Amino acid sequence: MTGTTEVLVANAAAVLVLLVATWVVSLAIRNASIVDIVWGIGFVLVAWTTFLLADGSRTRKLTLAVLVTVWGLRLAVHLAWRNIGKGEDFRYRAMRKKHDHRFPLKSLYTVFLTQALLMWVVSLPVQLAMVPALPRHLGVLAIAGLALWVVGLFFETVGDLQLARFKADPATSGTVMDKGLWRYTRHPNYFGDFAVWWGIFLVAAETGTGRFGVIGPIVMSVLLMKVSGVGMLERTIGKRRRGYDDYVTRTSTFFPRPPKGGPANSTQ
């Protein structure tokens, strides 16, 4: 019988191997941006490693594994489509320039090993909820979690597609995307990730140990709203998109709500 400790240790080893291997590849191709694509894949690896090792309710294990897989693979495919062939992301180029010959080692622990740790922590509700045998079936809380997960996946998938179509139009270059879901929140894709992981937590929280995984969605929320998501983007986007200050005054930063002042005035 595989217990919680064994599951946590096995997943820590799995994400460590995955991210170190990704780091080695990034050195060979001189592009650290591949870590962004591997981010979603890492969660899928954790979900199915836990599924195979843990002895919990098969219904809950399969539900959580599928939810994480759909989210993780969608994100990985989207980022691969968006990034491959475009060169290294400006964040890693700036780090490479700053640290020069020290960049390989610096990137190992500040980028790759840090992301391995974050994967492990954020996925704690998935890991912890697959171990208990009870309850065997999904209850009201899990159904609410599934509904929230669907909302989140809708926001990030539709939001990404709308933004990709907007950026592909030369006529919108340098302007603000304020249509579709982007009328209601300046970051529908990040809000979608937020809703997905709180939904996953609710499915996990029906188990005794799964509730202790609340640190996972909390960490994801902080990352999305304060660190690598909204916080980082909002510091620079106003300089690159004309009309962004006006967009800020009428549109919610994160949680969707109707725009202030009625329908948005297009800046395109």
PDB file of C-alpha atoms in Angstrom:
ATOM      1  CA  MET A   1       0.000   0.000   0.000  1.00  0.00           C
ATOM      2  CA  THR A   2       1.406   3.383  -1.028  1.00  0.00           C
ATOM      3  CA  GLY A   3       0.930   6.119   1.563  1.00  0.00           C
ATOM      4  CA  THR A   4       0.960   9.895   1.396  1.00  0.00           C
ATOM      5  CA  THR A   5       4.670  10.229   2.134  1.00  0.00           C
ATOM      6  CA  GLU A   6       5.652   7.830  -0.632  1.00  0.00           C
ATOM      7  CA  VAL A   7       3.417   9.655  -3.127  1.00  0.00           C
ATOM      8  CA  LEU A   8       4.854  13.059  -2.221  1.00  0.00           C
ATOM      9  CA  VAL A   9       8.445  11.822  -2.448  1.00  0.00           C
ATOM     10  CA  ALA A  10       7.847  10.073  -5.779  1.00  0.00           C
ATOM     11  CA  ASN A  11       6.318  13.205  -7.284  1.00  0.00           C
ATOM     12  CA  ALA A  12       9.113  15.402  -5.971  1.00  0.00           C
ATOM     13  CA  ALA A  13      11.577  13.100  -7.721  1.00  0.00           C
ATOM     14  CA  ALA A  14       9.499  13.065 -10.917  1.00  0.00           C
ATOM     15  CA  VAL A  15       9.284  16.848 -11.277  1.00  0.00           C
ATOM     16  CA  LEU A  16      12.956  17.201 -10.347  1.00  0.00           C
ATOM     17  CA  VAL A  17      14.010  14.816 -13.126  1.00  0.00           C
ATOM     18  CA  LEU A  18      11.667  16.511 -15.616  1.00  0.00           C
ATOM     19  CA  LEU A  19      12.892  20.044 -14.894  1.00  0.00           C
ATOM     20  CA  VAL A  20      16.594  19.145 -14.765  1.00  0.00           C
ATOM     21  CA  ALA A  21      16.202  17.372 -18.113  1.00  0.00           C
ATOM     22  CA  THR A  22      14.432  20.449 -19.486  1.00  0.00           C
ATOM     23  CA  TRP A  23      17.283  22.623 -18.203  1.00  0.00           C
ATOM     24  CA  VAL A  24      19.836  20.458 -20.026  1.00  0.00           C
ATOM     25  CA  VAL A  25      17.851  20.791 -23.262  1.00  0.00           C
ATOM     26  CA  SER A  26      17.559  24.560 -22.753  1.00  0.00           C
ATOM     27  CA  LEU A  27      21.335  24.830 -22.560  1.00  0.00           C
ATOM     28  CA  ALA A  28      21.738  22.835 -25.756  1.00  0.00           C
ATOM     29  CA  ILE A  29      19.315  25.008 -27.733  1.00  0.00           C
ATOM     30  CA  ARG A  30      20.118  28.244 -25.848  1.00  0.00           C
ATOM     31  CA  ASN A  31      16.477  28.894 -25.091  1.00  0.00           C
ATOM     32  CA  ALA A  32      15.168  28.817 -21.525  1.00  0.00           C
ATOM     33  CA  SER A  33      11.642  29.578 -22.731  1.00  0.00           C
ATOM     34  CA  ILE A  34      10.919  25.883 -23.125  1.00  0.00           C
ATOM     35  CA  VAL A  35      10.339  25.777 -19.372  1.00  0.00           C
ATOM     36  CA  ASP A  36       7.034  27.594 -19.959  1.00  0.00           C
ATOM     37  CA  ILE A  37       5.801  24.782 -22.208  1.00  0.00           C
ATOM     38  CA  VAL A  38       6.902  22.131 -19.711  1.00  0.00           C
ATOM     39  CA  TRP A  39       5.020  23.878 -16.866  1.00  0.00           C
ATOM     40  CA  GLY A  40       1.669  22.334 -17.819  1.00  0.00           C
ATOM     41  CA  ILE A  41       3.240  18.979 -18.691  1.00  0.00           C
ATOM     42  CA  GLY A  42       4.761  18.751 -15.211  1.00  0.00           C
ATOM     43  CA  PHE A  43       1.337  18.833 -13.590  1.00  0.00           C
ATOM     44  CA  VAL A  44       0.138  16.072 -15.901  1.00  0.00           C
ATOM     45  CA  LEU A  45       3.152  13.987 -14.861  1.00  0.00           C
ATOM     46  CA  VAL A  46       2.327  14.509 -11.179  1.00  0.00           C
ATOM     47  CA  ALA A  47      -1.346  13.645 -11.675  1.00  0.00           C
ATOM     48  CA  TRP A  48      -0.693  10.338 -13.424  1.00  0.00           C
ATOM     49  CA  THR A  49       2.238   9.355 -11.195  1.00  0.00           C
ATOM     50  CA  THR A  50      -0.101   9.785  -8.244  1.00  0.00           C
ATOM     51  CA  PHE A  51      -2.907   7.944 -10.049  1.00  0.00           C
ATOM     52  CA  LEU A  52      -0.645   4.929 -10.532  1.00  0.00           C
ATOM     53  CA  LEU A  53       0.835   4.925  -7.029  1.00  0.00           C
ATOM     54  CA  ALA A  54      -2.038   5.927  -4.743  1.00  0.00           C
ATOM     55  CA  ASP A  55      -4.717   3.512  -3.538  1.00  0.00           C
ATOM     56  CA  GLY A  56      -7.581   5.969  -3.142  1.00  0.00           C
ATOM     57  CA  SER A  57     -11.025   6.106  -4.701  1.00  0.00           C
ATOM     58  CA  ARG A  58     -10.659   5.326  -8.406  1.00  0.00           C
ATOM     59  CA  THR A  59     -13.516   7.695  -9.269  1.00  0.00           C
ATOM     60  CA  ARG A  60     -11.813  10.658  -7.591  1.00  0.00           C
ATOM     61  CA  LYS A  61      -8.364   9.692  -8.862  1.00  0.00           C
ATOM     62  CA  LEU A  62      -9.566   9.487 -12.449  1.00  0.00           C
ATOM     63  CA  THR A  63     -11.558  12.714 -12.160  1.00  0.00           C
ATOM     64  CA  LEU A  64      -8.588  14.677 -10.821  1.00  0.00           C
ATOM     65  CA  ALA A  65      -6.165  13.156 -13.324  1.00  0.00           C
ATOM     66  CA  VAL A  66      -8.428  14.052 -16.249  1.00  0.00           C
ATOM     67  CA  LEU A  67      -9.029  17.604 -14.992  1.00  0.00           C
ATOM     68  CA  VAL A  68      -5.293  18.231 -14.614  1.00  0.00           C
ATOM     69  CA  THR A  69      -4.476  16.566 -17.943  1.00  0.00           C
ATOM     70  CA  VAL A  70      -6.969  18.627 -19.947  1.00  0.00           C
ATOM     71  CA  TRP A  71      -5.751  21.833 -18.310  1.00  0.00           C
ATOM     72  CA  GLY A  72      -2.046  20.997 -18.540  1.00  0.00           C
ATOM     73  CA  LEU A  73      -2.003  19.754 -22.131  1.00  0.00           C
ATOM     74  CA  ARG A  74      -4.133  22.662 -23.360  1.00  0.00           C
ATOM     75  CA  LEU A  75      -1.728  25.116 -21.764  1.00  0.00           C
ATOM     76  CA  ALA A  76       1.347  23.305 -23.092  1.00  0.00           C
ATOM     77  CA  VAL A  77      -0.026  23.137 -26.651  1.00  0.00           C
ATOM     78  CA  HIS A  78      -1.050  26.793 -26.558  1.00  0.00           C
ATOM     79  CA  LEU A  79       2.364  27.951 -25.340  1.00  0.00           C
ATOM     80  CA  ALA A  80       4.175  25.720 -27.810  1.00  0.00           C
ATOM     81  CA  TRP A  81       2.093  27.149 -30.674  1.00  0.00           C
ATOM     82  CA  ARG A  82       2.698  30.691 -29.422  1.00  0.00           C
ATOM     83  CA  ASN A  83       6.407  30.423 -28.584  1.00  0.00           C
ATOM     84  CA  ILE A  84       8.153  27.884 -30.810  1.00  0.00           C
ATOM     85  CA  GLY A  85      10.139  29.616 -33.521  1.00  0.00           C
ATOM     86  CA  LYS A  86       9.814  33.033 -31.837  1.00  0.00           C
ATOM     87  CA  GLY A  87      13.125  32.958 -29.997  1.00  0.00           C
ATOM     88  CA  GLU A  88      13.769  33.215 -26.281  1.00  0.00           C
ATOM     89  CA  ASP A  89      11.314  35.174 -24.135  1.00  0.00           C
ATOM     90  CA  PHE A  90      12.495  38.674 -23.149  1.00  0.00           C
ATOM     91  CA  ARG A  91      12.581  37.699 -19.451  1.00  0.00           C
ATOM     92  CA  TYR A  92      15.200  35.029 -20.044  1.00  0.00           C
ATOM     93  CA  ARG A  93      17.113  37.164 -22.547  1.00  0.00           C
ATOM     94  CA  ALA A  94      17.417  39.866 -19.904  1.00  0.00           C
ATOM     95  CA  MET A  95      18.612  37.311 -17.355  1.00  0.00           C
ATOM     96  CA  ARG A  96      21.082  35.850 -19.850  1.00  0.00           C
ATOM     97  CA  LYS A  97      22.495  39.315 -20.590  1.00  0.00           C
ATOM     98  CA  LYS A  98      22.757  40.222 -16.917  1.00  0.00           C
ATOM     99  CA  HIS A  99      24.496  37.055 -15.745  1.00  0.00           C
ATOM    100  CA  ASP A 100      26.477  36.181 -18.907  1.00  0.00           C
ATOM    101  CA  HIS A 101      28.584  33.057 -18.296  1.00  0.00           C
ATOM    102  CA  ARG A 102      26.844  32.469 -14.944  1.00  0.00           C
ATOM    103  CA  PHE A 103      23.444  32.203 -16.630  1.00  0.00           C
ATOM    104  CA  PRO A 104      23.366  28.368 -16.986  1.00  0.00           C
ATOM    105  CA  LEU A 105      23.770  27.769 -13.243  1.00  0.00           C
ATOM    106  CA  LYS A 106      21.644  30.799 -12.346  1.00  0.00           C
ATOM    107  CA  SER A 107      18.797  29.592 -14.548  1.00  0.00           C
ATOM    108  CA  LEU A 108      18.972  26.116 -13.013  1.00  0.00           C
ATOM    109  CA  TYR A 109      18.015  27.214  -9.529  1.00  0.00           C
ATOM    110  CA  THR A 110      16.097  30.453 -10.160  1.00  0.00           C
ATOM    111  CA  VAL A 111      13.977  29.151 -13.042  1.00  0.00           C
ATOM    112  CA  PHE A 112      13.959  25.378 -13.431  1.00  0.00           C
ATOM    113  CA  LEU A 113      14.308  24.151  -9.840  1.00  0.00           C
ATOM    114  CA  THR A 114      11.991  26.905  -8.627  1.00  0.00           C
ATOM    115  CA  GLN A 115       9.334  25.794 -11.097  1.00  0.00           C
ATOM    116  CA  ALA A 116       9.811  22.172 -10.020  1.00  0.00           C
ATOM    117  CA  LEU A 117       9.101  23.188  -6.430  1.00  0.00           C
ATOM    118  CA  LEU A 118       6.088  25.274  -7.440  1.00  0.00           C
ATOM    119  CA  MET A 119       4.641  22.385  -9.491  1.00  0.00           C
ATOM    120  CA  TRP A 120       4.938  20.107  -6.493  1.00  0.00           C
ATOM    121  CA  VAL A 121       3.340  22.610  -4.104  1.00  0.00           C
ATOM    122  CA  VAL A 122       0.489  23.738  -6.395  1.00  0.00           C
ATOM    123  CA  SER A 123      -0.416  20.121  -7.169  1.00  0.00           C
ATOM    124  CA  LEU A 124      -0.638  19.150  -3.478  1.00  0.00           C
ATOM    125  CA  PRO A 125      -4.461  18.895  -3.486  1.00  0.00           C
ATOM    126  CA  VAL A 126      -4.240  16.412  -6.365  1.00  0.00           C
ATOM    127  CA  GLN A 127      -1.569  14.348  -4.645  1.00  0.00           C
ATOM    128  CA  LEU A 128      -3.217  14.336  -1.223  1.00  0.00           C
ATOM    129  CA  ALA A 129      -6.745  13.609  -2.460  1.00  0.00           C
ATOM    130  CA  MET A 130      -5.806  10.483  -4.411  1.00  0.00           C
ATOM    131  CA  VAL A 131      -4.580   8.592  -1.338  1.00  0.00           C
ATOM    132  CA  PRO A 132      -7.761   8.190   0.814  1.00  0.00           C
ATOM    133  CA  ALA A 133     -10.234   5.452  -0.146  1.00  0.00           C
ATOM    134  CA  LEU A 134     -13.178   7.443   1.212  1.00  0.00           C
ATOM    135  CA  PRO A 135     -15.440   8.940   0.148  1.00  0.00           C
ATOM    136  CA  ARG A 136     -15.690   6.619  -2.827  1.00  0.00           C
ATOM    137  CA  HIS A 137     -17.944   8.855  -4.909  1.00  0.00           C
ATOM    138  CA  LEU A 138     -18.060  12.530  -5.783  1.00  0.00           C
ATOM    139  CA  GLY A 139     -20.341  14.682  -3.660  1.00  0.00           C
ATOM    140  CA  VAL A 140     -21.837  18.171  -3.821  1.00  0.00           C
ATOM    141  CA  LEU A 141     -18.520  19.908  -3.126  1.00  0.00           C
ATOM    142  CA  ALA A 142     -16.829  18.038  -5.973  1.00  0.00           C
ATOM    143  CA  ILE A 143     -19.677  18.890  -8.355  1.00  0.00           C
ATOM    144  CA  ALA A 144     -19.218  22.563  -7.435  1.00  0.00           C
ATOM    145  CA  GLY A 145     -15.514  22.136  -8.102  1.00  0.00           C
ATOM    146  CA  LEU A 146     -16.185  20.633 -11.516  1.00  0.00           C
ATOM    147  CA  ALA A 147     -18.444  23.558 -12.378  1.00  0.00           C
ATOM    148  CA  LEU A 148     -15.788  26.068 -11.310  1.00  0.00           C
ATOM    149  CA  TRP A 149     -13.167  24.142 -13.315  1.00  0.00           C
ATOM    150  CA  VAL A 150     -15.370  24.379 -16.437  1.00  0.00           C
ATOM    151  CA  VAL A 151     -15.732  28.137 -15.940  1.00  0.00           C
ATOM    152  CA  GLY A 152     -11.987  28.479 -15.580  1.00  0.00           C
ATOM    153  CA  LEU A 153     -11.182  26.401 -18.644  1.00  0.00           C
ATOM    154  CA  PHE A 154     -13.695  28.429 -20.666  1.00  0.00           C
ATOM    155  CA  PHE A 155     -12.130  31.734 -19.623  1.00  0.00           C
ATOM    156  CA  GLU A 156      -8.551  30.734 -20.349  1.00  0.00           C
ATOM    157  CA  THR A 157      -9.279  28.893 -23.598  1.00  0.00           C
ATOM    158  CA  VAL A 158     -11.608  31.500 -25.091  1.00  0.00           C
ATOM    159  CA  GLY A 159      -9.497  34.353 -23.750  1.00  0.00           C
ATOM    160  CA  ASP A 160      -6.331  32.946 -25.351  1.00  0.00           C
ATOM    161  CA  LEU A 161      -8.094  32.360 -28.675  1.00  0.00           C
ATOM    162  CA  GLN A 162      -9.546  35.869 -28.713  1.00  0.00           C
ATOM    163  CA  LEU A 163      -6.171  37.422 -27.932  1.00  0.00           C
ATOM    164  CA  ALA A 164      -4.387  35.322 -30.569  1.00  0.00           C
ATOM    165  CA  ARG A 165      -6.888  36.415 -33.222  1.00  0.00           C
ATOM    166  CA  PHE A 166      -6.498  40.051 -32.121  1.00  0.00           C
ATOM    167  CA  LYS A 167      -2.698  39.923 -32.321  1.00  0.00           C
ATOM    168  CA  ALA A 168      -2.810  38.270 -35.746  1.00  0.00           C
ATOM    169  CA  ASP A 169      -4.614  41.300 -37.207  1.00  0.00           C
ATOM    170  CA  PRO A 170      -2.069  43.936 -38.352  1.00  0.00           C
ATOM    171  CA  ALA A 171      -4.699  46.651 -37.921  1.00  0.00           C
ATOM    172  CA  THR A 172      -4.714  46.154 -34.140  1.00  0.00           C
ATOM    173  CA  SER A 173      -0.940  46.419 -33.664  1.00  0.00           C
ATOM    174  CA  GLY A 174      -0.082  48.480 -30.590  1.00  0.00           C
ATOM    175  CA  THR A 175      -3.707  48.826 -29.457  1.00  0.00           C
ATOM    176  CA  VAL A 176      -5.656  47.354 -26.568  1.00  0.00           C
ATOM    177  CA  MET A 177      -7.679  44.171 -26.710  1.00  0.00           C
ATOM    178  CA  ASP A 178     -10.987  45.156 -25.067  1.00  0.00           C
ATOM    179  CA  LYS A 179     -13.430  42.792 -26.787  1.00  0.00           C
ATOM    180  CA  GLY A 180     -15.023  39.513 -25.801  1.00  0.00           C
ATOM    181  CA  LEU A 181     -13.971  38.288 -22.374  1.00  0.00           C
ATOM    182  CA  TRP A 182     -11.373  41.058 -22.291  1.00  0.00           C
ATOM    183  CA  ARG A 183     -14.218  43.552 -21.719  1.00  0.00           C
ATOM    184  CA  TYR A 184     -14.888  42.039 -18.304  1.00  0.00           C
ATOM    185  CA  THR A 185     -11.367  41.383 -17.014  1.00  0.00           C
ATOM    186  CA  ARG A 186      -7.962  42.522 -18.211  1.00  0.00           C
ATOM    187  CA  HIS A 187      -6.651  39.002 -17.683  1.00  0.00           C
ATOM    188  CA  PRO A 188      -9.298  36.360 -18.499  1.00  0.00           C
ATOM    189  CA  ASN A 189      -6.626  33.716 -19.091  1.00  0.00           C
ATOM    190  CA  TYR A 190      -5.104  34.225 -15.645  1.00  0.00           C
ATOM    191  CA  PHE A 191      -8.531  34.302 -14.018  1.00  0.00           C
ATOM    192  CA  GLY A 192      -9.217  31.016 -15.826  1.00  0.00           C
ATOM    193  CA  ASP A 193      -6.138  29.389 -14.254  1.00  0.00           C
ATOM    194  CA  PHE A 194      -7.271  30.690 -10.875  1.00  0.00           C
ATOM    195  CA  ALA A 195     -10.747  29.169 -11.253  1.00  0.00           C
ATOM    196  CA  VAL A 196      -9.375  25.861 -12.584  1.00  0.00           C
ATOM    197  CA  TRP A 197      -7.136  25.297  -9.565  1.00  0.00           C
ATOM    198  CA  TRP A 198      -9.714  26.324  -6.988  1.00  0.00           C
ATOM    199  CA  GLY A 199     -12.109  23.962  -8.754  1.00  0.00           C
ATOM    200  CA  ILE A 200      -9.581  21.142  -8.533  1.00  0.00           C
ATOM    201  CA  PHE A 201      -9.117  21.919  -4.848  1.00  0.00           C
ATOM    202  CA  LEU A 202     -12.867  21.627  -4.198  1.00  0.00           C
ATOM    203  CA  VAL A 203     -12.875  18.160  -5.779  1.00  0.00           C
ATOM    204  CA  ALA A 204      -9.902  17.243  -3.583  1.00  0.00           C
ATOM    205  CA  ALA A 205     -11.349  18.832  -0.433  1.00  0.00           C
ATOM    206  CA  GLU A 206     -14.028  16.152  -0.061  1.00  0.00           C
ATOM    207  CA  THR A 207     -11.265  13.921   1.281  1.00  0.00           C
ATOM    208  CA  GLY A 208      -9.724  14.498   4.695  1.00  0.00           C
ATOM    209  CA  THR A 209      -6.154  14.881   3.486  1.00  0.00           C
ATOM    210  CA  GLY A 210      -7.146  16.744   0.334  1.00  0.00           C
ATOM    211  CA  ARG A 211      -8.210  19.740   2.402  1.00  0.00           C
ATOM    212  CA  PHE A 212      -4.616  20.256   3.513  1.00  0.00           C
ATOM    213  CA  GLY A 213      -3.759  20.869  -0.138  1.00  0.00           C
ATOM    214  CA  VAL A 214      -5.340  24.333   0.070  1.00  0.00           C
ATOM    215  CA  ILE A 215      -1.809  25.740  -0.025  1.00  0.00           C
ATOM    216  CA  GLY A 216      -1.750  24.734  -3.720  1.00  0.00           C
ATOM    217  CA  PRO A 217      -4.459  27.063  -5.049  1.00  0.00           C
ATOM    218  CA  ILE A 218      -3.309  29.785  -2.640  1.00  0.00           C
ATOM    219  CA  VAL A 219       0.195  29.693  -4.117  1.00  0.00           C
ATOM    220  CA  MET A 220      -1.212  29.614  -7.653  1.00  0.00           C
ATOM    221  CA  SER A 221      -3.411  32.628  -6.850  1.00  0.00           C
ATOM    222  CA  VAL A 222      -0.452  34.610  -5.519  1.00  0.00           C
ATOM    223  CA  LEU A 223       1.609  33.734  -8.595  1.00  0.00           C
ATOM    224  CA  LEU A 224      -1.180  34.758 -10.959  1.00  0.00           C
ATOM    225  CA  MET A 225      -2.164  37.997  -9.242  1.00  0.00           C
ATOM    226  CA  LYS A 226       1.062  39.259  -7.703  1.00  0.00           C
ATOM    227  CA  VAL A 227       4.153  37.609  -9.165  1.00  0.00           C
ATOM    228  CA  SER A 228       4.521  36.102 -12.642  1.00  0.00           C
ATOM    229  CA  GLY A 229       1.049  36.817 -13.995  1.00  0.00           C
ATOM    230  CA  VAL A 230      -0.869  40.057 -13.622  1.00  0.00           C
ATOM    231  CA  GLY A 231       1.812  41.753 -11.514  1.00  0.00           C
ATOM    232  CA  MET A 232       4.578  41.297 -14.080  1.00  0.00           C
ATOM    233  CA  LEU A 233       2.465  42.096 -17.137  1.00  0.00           C
ATOM    234  CA  GLU A 234       0.825  45.213 -15.718  1.00  0.00           C
ATOM    235  CA  ARG A 235       4.227  46.789 -15.042  1.00  0.00           C
ATOM    236  CA  THR A 236       5.102  46.976 -18.737  1.00  0.00           C
ATOM    237  CA  ILE A 237       2.026  46.632 -20.930  1.00  0.00           C
ATOM    238  CA  GLY A 238       0.957  50.255 -20.547  1.00  0.00           C
ATOM    239  CA  LYS A 239       4.139  51.323 -22.314  1.00  0.00           C
ATOM    240  CA  ARG A 240       3.465  49.016 -25.249  1.00  0.00           C
ATOM    241  CA  ARG A 241      -0.271  49.507 -25.806  1.00  0.00           C
ATOM    242  CA  ARG A 242      -1.781  52.914 -26.443  1.00  0.00           C
ATOM    243  CA  GLY A 243      -5.051  53.492 -24.640  1.00  0.00           C
ATOM    244  CA  TYR A 244      -4.194  51.038 -21.867  1.00  0.00           C
ATOM    245  CA  ASP A 245      -4.621  53.631 -19.106  1.00  0.00           C
ATOM    246  CA  ASP A 246      -8.195  54.222 -20.250  1.00  0.00           C
ATOM    247  CA  TYR A 247      -8.761  50.472 -20.412  1.00  0.00           C
ATOM    248  CA  VAL A 248      -7.568  50.175 -16.803  1.00  0.00           C
ATOM    249  CA  THR A 249     -10.105  52.753 -15.576  1.00  0.00           C
ATOM    250  CA  ARG A 250     -13.102  50.839 -16.930  1.00  0.00           C
ATOM    251  CA  THR A 251     -12.051  47.162 -16.754  1.00  0.00           C
ATOM    252  CA  SER A 252     -11.564  44.882 -13.769  1.00  0.00           C
ATOM    253  CA  THR A 253      -7.978  43.815 -13.140  1.00  0.00           C
ATOM    254  CA  PHE A 254      -8.730  40.158 -12.453  1.00  0.00           C
ATOM    255  CA  PHE A 255     -12.214  39.055 -11.413  1.00  0.00           C
ATOM    256  CA  PRO A 256     -14.766  39.499 -14.251  1.00  0.00           C
ATOM    257  CA  ARG A 257     -17.377  42.237 -13.939  1.00  0.00           C
ATOM    258  CA  PRO A 258     -19.217  44.549 -16.372  1.00  0.00           C
ATOM    259  CA  PRO A 259     -17.000  47.413 -17.567  1.00  0.00           C
ATOM    260  CA  LYS A 260     -17.480  50.770 -15.882  1.00  0.00           C
ATOM    261  CA  GLY A 261     -19.345  53.357 -17.917  1.00  0.00           C
ATOM    262  CA  GLY A 262     -21.280  50.829 -20.015  1.00  0.00           C
ATOM    263  CA  PRO A 263     -19.994  49.245 -23.222  1.00  0.00           C
ATOM    264  CA  ALA A 264     -16.281  49.577 -23.845  1.00  0.00           C
ATOM    265  CA  ASN A 265     -15.139  52.130 -26.350  1.00  0.00           C
ATOM    266  CA  SER A 266     -12.845  50.451 -28.839  1.00  0.00           C
ATOM    267  CA  THR A 267      -9.273  51.629 -28.965  1.00  0.00           C
ATOM    268  CA  GLN A 268      -8.555  49.634 -32.077  1.00  0.00           C
TER     269      GLN A 268
END
